[in-house]
Coordinates of C-alpha atoms (C1' of nucleotides) in Angstrom, one line a residue:
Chain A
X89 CA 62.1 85.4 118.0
X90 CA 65.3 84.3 120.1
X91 CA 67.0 82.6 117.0
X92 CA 70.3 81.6 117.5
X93 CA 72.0 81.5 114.0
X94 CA 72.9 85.2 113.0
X95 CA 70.5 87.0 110.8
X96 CA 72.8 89.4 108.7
X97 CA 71.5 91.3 105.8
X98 CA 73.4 89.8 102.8
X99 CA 76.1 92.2 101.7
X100 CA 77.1 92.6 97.8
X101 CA 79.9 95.0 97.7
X102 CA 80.4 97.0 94.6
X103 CA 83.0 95.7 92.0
X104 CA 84.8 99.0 92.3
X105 CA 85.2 99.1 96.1
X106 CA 86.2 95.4 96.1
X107 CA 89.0 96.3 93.1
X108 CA 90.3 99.3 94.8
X109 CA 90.8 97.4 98.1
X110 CA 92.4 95.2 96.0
X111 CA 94.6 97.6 94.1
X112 CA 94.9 99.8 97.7
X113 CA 96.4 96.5 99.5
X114 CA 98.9 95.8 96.5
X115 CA 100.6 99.2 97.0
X116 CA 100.1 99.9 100.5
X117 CA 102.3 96.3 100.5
X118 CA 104.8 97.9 97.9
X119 CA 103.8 94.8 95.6
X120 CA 103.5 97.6 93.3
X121 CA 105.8 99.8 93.7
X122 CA 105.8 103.5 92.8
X123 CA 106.1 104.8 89.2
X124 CA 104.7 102.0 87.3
X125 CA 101.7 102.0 85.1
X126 CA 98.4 100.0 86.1
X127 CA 97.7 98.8 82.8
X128 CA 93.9 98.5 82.6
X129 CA 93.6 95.7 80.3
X130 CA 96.0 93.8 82.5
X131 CA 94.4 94.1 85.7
X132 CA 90.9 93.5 84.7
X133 CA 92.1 90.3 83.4
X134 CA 93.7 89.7 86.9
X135 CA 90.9 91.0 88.8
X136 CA 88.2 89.3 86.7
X137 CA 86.1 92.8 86.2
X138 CA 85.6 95.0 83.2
X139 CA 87.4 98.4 82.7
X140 CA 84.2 100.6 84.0
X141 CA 84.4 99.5 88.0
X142 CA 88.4 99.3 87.6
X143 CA 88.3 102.9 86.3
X144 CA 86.2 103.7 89.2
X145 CA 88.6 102.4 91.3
X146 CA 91.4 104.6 89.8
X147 CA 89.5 107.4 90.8
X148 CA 89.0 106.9 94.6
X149 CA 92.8 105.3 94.9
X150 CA 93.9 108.9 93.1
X151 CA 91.7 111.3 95.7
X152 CA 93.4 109.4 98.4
X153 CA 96.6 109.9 96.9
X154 CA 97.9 106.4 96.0
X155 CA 97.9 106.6 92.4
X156 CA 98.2 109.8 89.8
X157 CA 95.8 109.9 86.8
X158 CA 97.6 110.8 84.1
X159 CA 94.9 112.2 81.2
X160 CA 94.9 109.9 78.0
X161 CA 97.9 108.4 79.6
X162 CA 96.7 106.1 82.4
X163 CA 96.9 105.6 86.4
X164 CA 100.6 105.4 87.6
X165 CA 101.1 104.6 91.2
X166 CA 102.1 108.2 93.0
X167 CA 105.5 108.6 94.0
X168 CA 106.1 109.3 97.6
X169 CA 109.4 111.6 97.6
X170 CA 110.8 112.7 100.6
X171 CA 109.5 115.9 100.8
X172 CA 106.0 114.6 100.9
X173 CA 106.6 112.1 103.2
X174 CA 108.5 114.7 105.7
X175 CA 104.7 116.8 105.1
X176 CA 102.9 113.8 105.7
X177 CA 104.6 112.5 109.0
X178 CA 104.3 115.8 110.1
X179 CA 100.5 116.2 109.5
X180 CA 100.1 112.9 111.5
X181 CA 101.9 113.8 114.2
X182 CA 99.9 116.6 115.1
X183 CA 96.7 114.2 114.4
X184 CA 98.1 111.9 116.8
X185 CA 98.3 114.3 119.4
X186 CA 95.0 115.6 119.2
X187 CA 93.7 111.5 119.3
X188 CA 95.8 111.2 122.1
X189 CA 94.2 113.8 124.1
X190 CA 90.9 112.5 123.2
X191 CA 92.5 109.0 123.6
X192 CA 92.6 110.1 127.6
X193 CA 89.1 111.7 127.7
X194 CA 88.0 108.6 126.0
X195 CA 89.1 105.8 125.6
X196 CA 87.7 102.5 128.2
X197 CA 89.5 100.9 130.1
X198 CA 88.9 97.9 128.1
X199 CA 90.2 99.6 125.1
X200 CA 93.5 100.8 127.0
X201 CA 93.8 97.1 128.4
X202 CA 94.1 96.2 124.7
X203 CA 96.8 98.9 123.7
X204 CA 98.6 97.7 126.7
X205 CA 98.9 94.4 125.0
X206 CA 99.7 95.2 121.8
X207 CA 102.6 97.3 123.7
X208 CA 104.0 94.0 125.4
X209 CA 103.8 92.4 122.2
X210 CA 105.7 95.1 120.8
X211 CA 108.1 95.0 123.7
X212 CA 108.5 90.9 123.0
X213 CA 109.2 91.6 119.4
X214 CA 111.9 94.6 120.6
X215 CA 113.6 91.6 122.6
X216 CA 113.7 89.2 119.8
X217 CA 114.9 92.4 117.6
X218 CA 112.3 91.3 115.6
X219 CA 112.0 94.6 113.1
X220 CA 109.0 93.5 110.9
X221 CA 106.8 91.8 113.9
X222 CA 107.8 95.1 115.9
X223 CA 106.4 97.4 113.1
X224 CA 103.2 95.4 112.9
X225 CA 102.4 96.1 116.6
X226 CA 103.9 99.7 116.3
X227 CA 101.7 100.4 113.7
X228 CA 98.9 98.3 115.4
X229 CA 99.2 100.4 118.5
X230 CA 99.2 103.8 116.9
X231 CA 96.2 103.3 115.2
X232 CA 94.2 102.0 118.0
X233 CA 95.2 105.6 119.5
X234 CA 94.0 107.8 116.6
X235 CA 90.9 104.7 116.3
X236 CA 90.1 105.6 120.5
X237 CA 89.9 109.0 120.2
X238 CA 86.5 108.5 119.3
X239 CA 86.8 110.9 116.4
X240 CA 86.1 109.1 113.2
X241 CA 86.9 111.9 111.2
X242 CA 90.3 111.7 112.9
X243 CA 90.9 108.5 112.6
X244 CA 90.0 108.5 108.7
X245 CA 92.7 110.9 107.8
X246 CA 95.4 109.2 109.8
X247 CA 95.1 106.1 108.2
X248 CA 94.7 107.1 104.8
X249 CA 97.8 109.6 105.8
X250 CA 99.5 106.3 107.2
X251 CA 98.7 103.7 104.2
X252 CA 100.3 106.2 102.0
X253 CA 103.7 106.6 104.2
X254 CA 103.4 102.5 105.1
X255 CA 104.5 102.0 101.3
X256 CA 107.8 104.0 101.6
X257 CA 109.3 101.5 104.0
X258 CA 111.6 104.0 105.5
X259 CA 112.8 102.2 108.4
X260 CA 114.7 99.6 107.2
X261 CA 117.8 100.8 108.5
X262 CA 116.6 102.4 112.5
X263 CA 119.4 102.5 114.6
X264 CA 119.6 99.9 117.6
X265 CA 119.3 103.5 120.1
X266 CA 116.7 105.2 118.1
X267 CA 114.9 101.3 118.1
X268 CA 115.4 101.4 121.8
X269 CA 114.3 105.6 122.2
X270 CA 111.9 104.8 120.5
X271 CA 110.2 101.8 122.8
X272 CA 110.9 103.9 126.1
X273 CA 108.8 106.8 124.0
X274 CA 106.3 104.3 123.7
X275 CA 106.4 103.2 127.5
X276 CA 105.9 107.1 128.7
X277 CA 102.7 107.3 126.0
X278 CA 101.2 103.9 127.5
X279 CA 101.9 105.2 130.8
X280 CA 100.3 108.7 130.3
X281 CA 97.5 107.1 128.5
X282 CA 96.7 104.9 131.5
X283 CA 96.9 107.5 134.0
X284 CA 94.5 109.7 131.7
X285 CA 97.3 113.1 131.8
X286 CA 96.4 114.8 128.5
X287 CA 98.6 117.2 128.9
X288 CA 101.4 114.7 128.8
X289 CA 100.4 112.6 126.1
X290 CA 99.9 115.6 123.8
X291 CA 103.8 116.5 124.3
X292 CA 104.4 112.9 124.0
X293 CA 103.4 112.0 120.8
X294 CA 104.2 114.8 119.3
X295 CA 107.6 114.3 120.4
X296 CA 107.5 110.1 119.4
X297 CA 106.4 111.3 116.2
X298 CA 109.5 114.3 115.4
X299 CA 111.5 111.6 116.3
X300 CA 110.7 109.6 113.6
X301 CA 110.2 112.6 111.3
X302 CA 113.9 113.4 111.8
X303 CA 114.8 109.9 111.6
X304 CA 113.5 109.1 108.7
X305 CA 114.8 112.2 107.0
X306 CA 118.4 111.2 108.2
X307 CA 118.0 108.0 106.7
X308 CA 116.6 109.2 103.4
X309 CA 119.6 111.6 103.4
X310 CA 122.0 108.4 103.7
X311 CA 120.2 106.7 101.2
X312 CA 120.3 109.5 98.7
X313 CA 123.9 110.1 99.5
X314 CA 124.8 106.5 98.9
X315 CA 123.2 106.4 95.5
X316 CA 125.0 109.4 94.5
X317 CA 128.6 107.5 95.5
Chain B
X215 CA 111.8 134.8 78.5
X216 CA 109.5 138.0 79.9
X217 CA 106.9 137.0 77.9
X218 CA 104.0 139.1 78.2
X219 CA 101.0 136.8 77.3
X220 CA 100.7 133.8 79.8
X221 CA 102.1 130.4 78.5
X222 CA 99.8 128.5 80.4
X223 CA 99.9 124.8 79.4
X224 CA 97.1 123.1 77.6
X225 CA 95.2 121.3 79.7
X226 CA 92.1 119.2 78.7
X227 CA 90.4 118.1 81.7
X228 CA 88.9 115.0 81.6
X229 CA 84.9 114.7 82.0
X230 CA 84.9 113.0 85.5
X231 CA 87.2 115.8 87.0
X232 CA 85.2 118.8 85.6
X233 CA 81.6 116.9 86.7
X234 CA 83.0 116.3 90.2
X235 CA 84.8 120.1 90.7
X236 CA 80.5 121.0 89.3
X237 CA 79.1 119.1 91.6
X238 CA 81.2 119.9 94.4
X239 CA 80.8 123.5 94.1
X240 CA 77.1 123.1 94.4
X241 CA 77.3 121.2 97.1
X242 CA 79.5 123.0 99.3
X243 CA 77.3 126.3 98.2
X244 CA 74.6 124.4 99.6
X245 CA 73.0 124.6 96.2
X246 CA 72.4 120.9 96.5
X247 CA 71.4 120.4 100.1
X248 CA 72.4 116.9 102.4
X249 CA 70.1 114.0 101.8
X250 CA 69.1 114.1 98.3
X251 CA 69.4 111.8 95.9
X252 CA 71.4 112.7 93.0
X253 CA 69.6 111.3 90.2
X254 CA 71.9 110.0 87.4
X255 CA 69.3 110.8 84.3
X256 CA 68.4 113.9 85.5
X257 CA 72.6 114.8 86.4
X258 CA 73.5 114.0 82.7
X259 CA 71.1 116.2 81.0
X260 CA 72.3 118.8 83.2
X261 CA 75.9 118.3 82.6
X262 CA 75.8 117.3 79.3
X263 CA 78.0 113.8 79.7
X264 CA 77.1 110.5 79.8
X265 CA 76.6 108.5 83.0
X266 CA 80.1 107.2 83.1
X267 CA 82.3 110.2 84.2
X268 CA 79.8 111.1 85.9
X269 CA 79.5 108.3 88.0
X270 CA 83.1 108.4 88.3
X271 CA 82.8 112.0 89.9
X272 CA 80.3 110.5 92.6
X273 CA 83.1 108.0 93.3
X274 CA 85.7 111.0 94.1
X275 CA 83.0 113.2 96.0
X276 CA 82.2 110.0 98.1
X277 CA 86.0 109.6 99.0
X278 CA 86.2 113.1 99.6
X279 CA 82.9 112.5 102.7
X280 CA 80.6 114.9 100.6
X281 CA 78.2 112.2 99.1
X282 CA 77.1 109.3 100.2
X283 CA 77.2 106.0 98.1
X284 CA 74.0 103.8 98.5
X285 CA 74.4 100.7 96.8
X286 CA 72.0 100.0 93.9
X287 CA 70.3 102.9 95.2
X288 CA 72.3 105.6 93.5
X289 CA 74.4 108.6 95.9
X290 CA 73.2 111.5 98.0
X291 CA 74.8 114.2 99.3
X292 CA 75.9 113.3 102.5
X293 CA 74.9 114.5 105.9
X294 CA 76.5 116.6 108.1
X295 CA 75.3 116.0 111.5
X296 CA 76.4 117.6 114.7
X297 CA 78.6 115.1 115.8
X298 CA 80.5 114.7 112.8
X299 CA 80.5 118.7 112.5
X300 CA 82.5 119.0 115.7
X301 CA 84.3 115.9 115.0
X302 CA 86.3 118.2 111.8
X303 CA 86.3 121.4 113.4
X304 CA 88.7 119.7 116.1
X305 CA 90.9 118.0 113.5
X306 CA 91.0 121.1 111.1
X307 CA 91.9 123.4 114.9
X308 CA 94.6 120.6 115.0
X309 CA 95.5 121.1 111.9
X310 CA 95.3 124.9 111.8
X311 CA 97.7 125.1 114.8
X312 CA 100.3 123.2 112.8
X313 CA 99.8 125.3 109.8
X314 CA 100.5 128.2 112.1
X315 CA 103.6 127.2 113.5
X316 CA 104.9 126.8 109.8
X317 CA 103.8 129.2 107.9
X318 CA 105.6 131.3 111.0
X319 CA 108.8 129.6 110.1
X320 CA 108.1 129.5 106.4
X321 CA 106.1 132.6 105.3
X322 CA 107.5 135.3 102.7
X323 CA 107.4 138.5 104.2
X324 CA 104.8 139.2 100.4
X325 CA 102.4 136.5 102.2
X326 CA 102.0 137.6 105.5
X327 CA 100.9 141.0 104.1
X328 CA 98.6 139.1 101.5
X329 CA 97.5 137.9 104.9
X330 CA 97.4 141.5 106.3
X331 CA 95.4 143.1 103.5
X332 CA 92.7 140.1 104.0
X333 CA 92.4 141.0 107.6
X334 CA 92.0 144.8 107.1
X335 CA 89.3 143.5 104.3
X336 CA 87.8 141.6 107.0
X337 CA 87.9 144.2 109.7
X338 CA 85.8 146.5 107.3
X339 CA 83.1 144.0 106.9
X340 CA 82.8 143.6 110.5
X341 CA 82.6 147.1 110.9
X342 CA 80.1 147.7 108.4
X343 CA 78.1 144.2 110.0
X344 CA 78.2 142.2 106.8
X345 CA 78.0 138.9 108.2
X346 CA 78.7 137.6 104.9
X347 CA 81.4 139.6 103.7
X348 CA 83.4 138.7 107.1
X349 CA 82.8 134.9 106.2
X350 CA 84.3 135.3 102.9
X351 CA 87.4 137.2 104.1
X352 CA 87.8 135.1 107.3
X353 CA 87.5 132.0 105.2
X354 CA 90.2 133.1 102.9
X355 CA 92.9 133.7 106.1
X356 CA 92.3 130.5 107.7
X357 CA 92.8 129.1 104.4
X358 CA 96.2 131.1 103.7
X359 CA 97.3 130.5 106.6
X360 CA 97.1 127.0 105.9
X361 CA 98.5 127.5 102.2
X362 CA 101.5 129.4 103.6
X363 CA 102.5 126.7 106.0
X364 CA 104.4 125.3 102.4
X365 CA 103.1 121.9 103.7
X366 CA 101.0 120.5 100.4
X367 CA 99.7 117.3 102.4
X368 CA 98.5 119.7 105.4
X369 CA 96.7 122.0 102.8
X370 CA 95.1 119.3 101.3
X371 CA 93.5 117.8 104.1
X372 CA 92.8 120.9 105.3
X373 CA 91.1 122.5 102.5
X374 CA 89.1 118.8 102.2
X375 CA 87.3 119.5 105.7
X376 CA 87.0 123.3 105.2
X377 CA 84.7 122.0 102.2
X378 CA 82.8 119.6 104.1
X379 CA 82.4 122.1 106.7
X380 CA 81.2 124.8 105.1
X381 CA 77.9 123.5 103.6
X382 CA 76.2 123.0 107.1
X383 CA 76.2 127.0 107.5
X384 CA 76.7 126.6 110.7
X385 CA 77.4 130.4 111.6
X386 CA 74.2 131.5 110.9
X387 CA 73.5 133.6 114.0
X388 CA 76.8 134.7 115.0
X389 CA 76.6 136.9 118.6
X390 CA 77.6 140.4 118.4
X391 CA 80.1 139.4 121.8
X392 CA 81.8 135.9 119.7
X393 CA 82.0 138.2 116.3
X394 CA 84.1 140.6 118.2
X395 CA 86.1 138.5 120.5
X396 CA 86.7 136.7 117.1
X397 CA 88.4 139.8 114.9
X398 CA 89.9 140.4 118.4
X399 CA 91.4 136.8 118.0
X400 CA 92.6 137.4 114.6
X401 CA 94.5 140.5 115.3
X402 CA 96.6 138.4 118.0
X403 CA 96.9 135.9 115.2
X404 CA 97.9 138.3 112.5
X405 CA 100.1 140.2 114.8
X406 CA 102.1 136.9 116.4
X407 CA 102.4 135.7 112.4
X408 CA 104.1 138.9 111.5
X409 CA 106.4 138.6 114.7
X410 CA 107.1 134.7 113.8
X411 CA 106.0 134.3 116.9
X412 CA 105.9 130.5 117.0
X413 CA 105.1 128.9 119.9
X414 CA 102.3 131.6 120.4
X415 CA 100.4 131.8 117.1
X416 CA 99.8 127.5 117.9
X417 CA 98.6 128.1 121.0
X418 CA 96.1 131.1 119.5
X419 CA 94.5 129.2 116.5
X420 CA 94.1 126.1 118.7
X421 CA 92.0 128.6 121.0
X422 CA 90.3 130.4 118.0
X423 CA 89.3 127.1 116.7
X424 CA 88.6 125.6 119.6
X425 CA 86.1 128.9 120.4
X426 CA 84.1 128.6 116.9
X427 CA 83.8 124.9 117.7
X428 CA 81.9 125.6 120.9
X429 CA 80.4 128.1 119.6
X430 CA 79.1 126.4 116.6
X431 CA 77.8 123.7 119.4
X432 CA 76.2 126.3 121.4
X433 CA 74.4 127.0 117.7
X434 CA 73.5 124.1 117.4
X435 CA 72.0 123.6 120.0
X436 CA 69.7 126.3 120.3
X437 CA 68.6 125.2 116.7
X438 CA 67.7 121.7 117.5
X439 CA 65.8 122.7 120.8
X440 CA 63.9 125.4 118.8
X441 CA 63.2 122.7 116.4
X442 CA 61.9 120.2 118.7
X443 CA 59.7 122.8 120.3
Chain C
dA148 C1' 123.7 109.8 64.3
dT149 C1' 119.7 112.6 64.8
dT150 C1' 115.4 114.3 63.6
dG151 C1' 111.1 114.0 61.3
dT152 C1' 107.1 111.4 59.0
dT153 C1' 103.8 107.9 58.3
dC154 C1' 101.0 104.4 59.8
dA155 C1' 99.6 100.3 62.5
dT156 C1' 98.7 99.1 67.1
dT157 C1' 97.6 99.8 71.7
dT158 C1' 95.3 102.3 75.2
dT159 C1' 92.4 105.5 77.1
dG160 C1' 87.9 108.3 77.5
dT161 C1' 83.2 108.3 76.8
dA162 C1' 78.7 106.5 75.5
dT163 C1' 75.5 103.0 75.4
dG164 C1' 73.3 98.5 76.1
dC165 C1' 71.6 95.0 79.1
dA166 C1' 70.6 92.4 83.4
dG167 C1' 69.1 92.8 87.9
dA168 C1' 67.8 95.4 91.9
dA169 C1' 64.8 98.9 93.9
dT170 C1' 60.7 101.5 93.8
dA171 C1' 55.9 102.7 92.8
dC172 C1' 51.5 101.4 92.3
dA173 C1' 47.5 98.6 91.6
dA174 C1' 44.9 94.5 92.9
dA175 C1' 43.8 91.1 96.3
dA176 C1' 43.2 89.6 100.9
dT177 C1' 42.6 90.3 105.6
Chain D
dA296 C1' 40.2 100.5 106.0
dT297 C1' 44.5 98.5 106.1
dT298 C1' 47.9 95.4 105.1
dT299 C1' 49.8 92.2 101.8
dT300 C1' 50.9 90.5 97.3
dG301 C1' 51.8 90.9 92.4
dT302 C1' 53.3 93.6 88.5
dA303 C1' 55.1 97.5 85.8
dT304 C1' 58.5 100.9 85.8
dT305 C1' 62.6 103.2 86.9
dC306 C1' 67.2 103.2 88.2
dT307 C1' 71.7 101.3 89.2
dG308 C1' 75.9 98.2 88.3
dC309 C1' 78.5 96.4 85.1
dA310 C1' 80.1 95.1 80.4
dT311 C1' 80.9 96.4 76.0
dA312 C1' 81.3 99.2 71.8
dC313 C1' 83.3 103.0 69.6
dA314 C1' 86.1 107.2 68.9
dA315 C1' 90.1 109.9 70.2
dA316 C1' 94.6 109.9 71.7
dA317 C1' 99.1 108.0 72.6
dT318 C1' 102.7 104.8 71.5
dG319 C1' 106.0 102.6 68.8
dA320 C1' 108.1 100.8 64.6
dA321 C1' 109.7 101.4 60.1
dC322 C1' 111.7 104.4 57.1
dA323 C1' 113.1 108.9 54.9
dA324 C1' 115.5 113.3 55.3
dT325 C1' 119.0 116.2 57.3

DNA sequence: ATTGTTCATTTTGTATGCAGAATACAAAAT
DNA sequence: ATTTTGTATTCTGCATACAAAATGAACAAT
């Protein structure tokens, strides 16, 4: 039976998984914003299902750490305050070296072919000084790491690590040398990636990913200085 | 205010957390073993609570990887096959190695002889051969060390895996030659900890880590081949 | 002005009801 | 005898009902 029109199993996903994509997505985005309250009624009129899968959905969002359940009181978005961030980007950097050196054992050369074109997109966007479009492939490129280290395990607790640290939007302000440190950082881990050195890329990323620990930290420390002036 | 008699807040848990921290435990004892079916009807009369929180708690264990959501077909406990064994025994080395280097740098002198004590605990259960014993105390290190890092988001995800980890039992039949090259390991550990000795208690745990994954493999193994035979 | 009290309203936590999907099992057909 | 089909039963997914808790407004007391 050579049929030529795809034969896929029909797929109903649960109400709750579909809401907490849904509700995952908004923050993630910063649509909503830390702090505030999801207010149940509201959102199952938005989302066109009843409290039971919404509630359901609270409850996976709050075990990966994007909302707070607040007992008699409601779901709140979690806050993401510097401190946890700093833990957070720290965590991932030491996940991103481990994928990296499994990245190298790995990875195809199909697969490094495509992280080599994200990179030149990056590298177009840098140009341009395109920020956003440069964060998109940025992000885009480290996650095809973590995802080509072949460890799904891995690869599931950077990016729920990383959708949690996406939503603080920390690098509004990078510096034009960091921006450029930064791309040359990313040139050395392509290059090390290609030629397969795990030792190298190890250092590498763990270095890439300091860097932007520190940075960020310096600019939350400007930021919190300014709102104190 | 020395108060004498703990002022420990009030705290009413809600029905879905107390079902899921139940259900969890018996799980990671291995109480409730991988693949089957947690039936709803059956799991209420047990608990005493209606299906609701306690469908709830399956949502949570599924996020946390230790059950396994089937649609219209209810949850099991999940499986915890080789592959995905060694898959979290390299992220939680990676992790552990981090841990290290922090808890070096942010340890209270009070922890690392909490730590001390656990090891000499250990040391006489691996004197006396209690396999079991030595788990117990060996668990509780690894999991201080972790603890005393002072990085919340590290402990987390670390303590996540330890629990998926720990139900597949893996250490079984330990050799007499690993068991001692391993308190041999955790004497370096212990002893680079108390020196703060940063840059070589990473480098140890990744080793450690990296020696119970292989050897855990090697267990495996011998356990599937005596099984197909 | 601040604190406390009462009560109506809103919101959350849990239980239950109902429709539909999956499973089990018996009857029919090959 | 074995596979296939039909039917009863069980179980899940979701909605809803109800009780407990929190919120907020109005008002009294300090």
């Amino acid at each position: 039976m050579n049929n030529s029109q795809e034969l896929t199993p029909i797929v109903r996903r649960p109400l709750h998984e579909e809401a907490a994509d849904r509700l995952r997505d908004l923050i993630v985005q910063g649509r909503l914003v830390a702090g505030i309250r999801l207010n149940e009624r509201l959102l199952t009129l938005q989302l066109g299902v009843s409290r039971t899968p919404l509630r359901e959905a609270f409850k996976v969002l709050a075990t990966e750490g994007l909302v707070e359940l607040l007992p008699n009181r409601g779901a709140i978005v979690s806050q993401m305050d510097p401190v946890r961030l700093a833990e957070t980007l720290a965590v991932m950097g030491a996940l991103e070296a481990l994928a990296g050196e499994f990245a190298c054992m790995n990875a195809t050369e199909a697969q490094i072919n495509e992280i080599r074109a994200l990179h030149y997109e990056m590298l177009a966007h840098h140009a341009r000084g395109d920020l956003a479009g440069y964060f998109k492939f940025n992000q885009a490129i480290h996650l095809k790491i973590v995802k080509y280290s072949g460890n799904a395990v891995l690869f599931n607790a950077y990016r729920q690590m990383n959708g949690n640290v996406r939503r603080a939007r920390y690098m509004a302000n990078l510096s034009q040398e960091r921006w450029d440190a930064a791309v040359r950082e990313h040139g050395a881990i392509l290059a090390a990636l290609s030629a397969r050195d795990v030792k190298r890329i190890k250092g590498l990323l763990s270095d890439h990913l300091a860097h932007k620990l520190s940075s960020v930290l310096a600019d939350l420390k400007t930021l919190s200085t300014r709102q104190a002036a």
